[in-house]
Amino acid sequence: MAELLKGIAASDGVAIAKAYLLVEPDLSFSEKTVEDSEGEIARLEQALAVATKEIEAIREKAAASLGEEEAQVFDAHLMVLADPEMIGAIESNIRDNKVNAEAGLKSVTDMFVGMFEAMEDNPYMQERAADIKDVTKRVLSHLLGVKLPNPSMIDEEVVVIAHDLTPSDTAQLDRRFVKAFVTNIGGRTSHSAIMARSLEIPAIVGTKSITDSVKEGDMLAVNGIEGEVIVHPTDEQIEIVKNAGEKFAALKAEWDKLKDAETVTADGKHFELAANIGTPKDLEGVHNNGAEAIGLYRTEFLYMDSADFPTEDDQYEAYKAVLEGMDGKPVVVRTMDIGGDKELPYLTLPEEMNPFLGYRALRISLVEDDMFRTQLRALLRASVHGKLRIMFPMVATLPEFRQAKAMLEEEKTKLLADGVAVSDDIQVGIMIEIPAAAVIADKFAKEVDFFSVGTNDLIQYTMAADRMNERVSYLYQPYNPSILRLLKFVIDSAHAEGKWAGMCGEMAGDQTAVPLLMGLGLDEFSMSATSILKTRSLMKRLDSTKMAELADKAINECDTADEVVRLVEEYTK
Ligand code: PEP
Ligand code: MG
């Protein structure tokens, strides 16, 4: 029987394919007394052999797609599987205590993990503990005959189903095979959703219960435009979803014609349409979608894609590639924003009750002096290859900005003294994503070169509604007059000091918000590259004076977000 589930439409497009469950399998078992110890040891050996083959295959695939360095983690796993001391201890345990292979394996590996984890200030041992845990899971899955999901090995067309996807899970998805993904939790501005849009993988998040409704291999019809997924669709439903996909493709073909067009309104006003990127590899999408600039380069992905802190030279190469790739067009590079939903395996951060309110972004950079200065030096060195703008994330107070800027100046002075060329035309700005900064934007405007509003965070902090939590997603209201008032103040404050104001939060590409933002006088709109052409198409048919009137009315006459939406509809008909 067909079943329809609704969620949050996170990335446009449709897909019809079988389900691939990316969920933690049940690896529970009970300890049993077994007389035939040799039989259990044979089972263990068989499981070890299959696990070894599997990891070798994964390693090969990782080396080909991600590079040799990334693949090395699997060598450590293979070493665990072949470790005579540990395997010997497991076999003795099975023999001496007459336990089943599962229990014999788990108690010995738990002991090793406990021992290594206790060596708290030894990162090498911490990593070994993590390797043993991973390998134990794989061997147990073979003993129990349970499948362990592995997204990097998907080699047929599927829809990935998960409780949640981390940004690094999402980065591993191969878009040739992963036709869509659907999750239980998450919001439109979670980083997996943002990545899905730049990878052009249709996605639905926040369905609450997709993992309960779908079994491995079930047929699914996903409509990422509407945020609907049908489990076991009928032929007729498949036809409807396919038609929606075709309609969307036709619209896209229309937008594509604007790739080389200027971004001008019906009355001839120009706005800058920029793209958000996470890696130099995203440049292809930037060019294919006719971006006029890069408004946000999320450099934390450089850190997340690496097995250790990226060196100054590695970073320099990445920044240079982006600056050169943009051929003189502006590139806003944001310094590292780790924390929240973005983790670094090699930077252990304390468990926090509220990671989005915690130790993240510039707060980390100002403490981790070496890490931050390495990034600043790489940026300064790269500055001669294009039009660089440096941006600090999560600034709450002026002293934070001043400290970061002073560190940048110090590194610049040192480089120049060493005879290294640095551009003398680097703008330095901040993200406005904390309400405290927004309400004193007039003061910040005197010291920065530009603002870029990070609405993904600004909205969650203003409404006190976690951007990742689908239960409070109704409060995530970009069009609420409270948000619009904050934005007006930020944009007006920038202009009063002769500075520019951009936006790199997802709101900048939201088709209901764009008319309001045009009316508020936002200068630069930075978004997933895949939203640029539809925004250019929308701007072309709107009149900027009329949009100013719309924004004014929305702020002064509307009480609720719904009223604002109705007003926008009236003005853009
Ligand atoms: C934002 O907060 O709007 C933003 C662009 O930054 P991020 O989504 O990376 O937090
Ligand atoms: Mg942010």
PDB file of C-alpha atoms in Angstrom, residues 335-337 359-373 375 393 403 407:
ATOM      1  CA  THR A 335      37.546  32.070   8.121  1.00  0.00           C
ATOM      2  CA  MET A 336      36.892  28.643   9.602  1.00  0.00           C
ATOM      3  CA  ASP A 337      33.460  28.036  11.165  1.00  0.00           C
ATOM      4  CA  TYR A 359      32.418  27.147  21.197  1.00  0.00           C
ATOM      5  CA  ARG A 360      32.416  27.621  17.440  1.00  0.00           C
ATOM      6  CA  ALA A 361      33.799  29.653  14.561  1.00  0.00           C
ATOM      7  CA  LEU A 362      35.697  32.824  15.517  1.00  0.00           C
ATOM      8  CA  ARG A 363      35.408  31.872  19.188  1.00  0.00           C
ATOM      9  CA  ILE A 364      37.669  28.885  18.443  1.00  0.00           C
ATOM     10  CA  SER A 365      39.934  30.861  16.100  1.00  0.00           C
ATOM     11  CA  LEU A 366      40.675  33.505  18.721  1.00  0.00           C
ATOM     12  CA  VAL A 367      41.798  30.781  21.153  1.00  0.00           C
ATOM     13  CA  GLU A 368      43.604  28.477  18.704  1.00  0.00           C
ATOM     14  CA  ASP A 369      46.144  31.134  17.801  1.00  0.00           C
ATOM     15  CA  ASP A 370      48.369  29.007  15.547  1.00  0.00           C
ATOM     16  CA  MET A 371      45.511  27.544  13.588  1.00  0.00           C
ATOM     17  CA  PHE A 372      43.982  30.970  12.953  1.00  0.00           C
ATOM     18  CA  ARG A 373      47.244  32.679  12.019  1.00  0.00           C
ATOM     19  CA  GLN A 375      44.738  30.484   7.847  1.00  0.00           C
ATOM     20  CA  PRO A 393      32.007  34.393  11.249  1.00  0.00           C
ATOM     21  CA  GLN A 403      41.189  41.262  17.881  1.00  0.00           C
ATOM     22  CA  MET A 407      45.865  39.446  14.117  1.00  0.00           C
TER      23      MET A 407
END
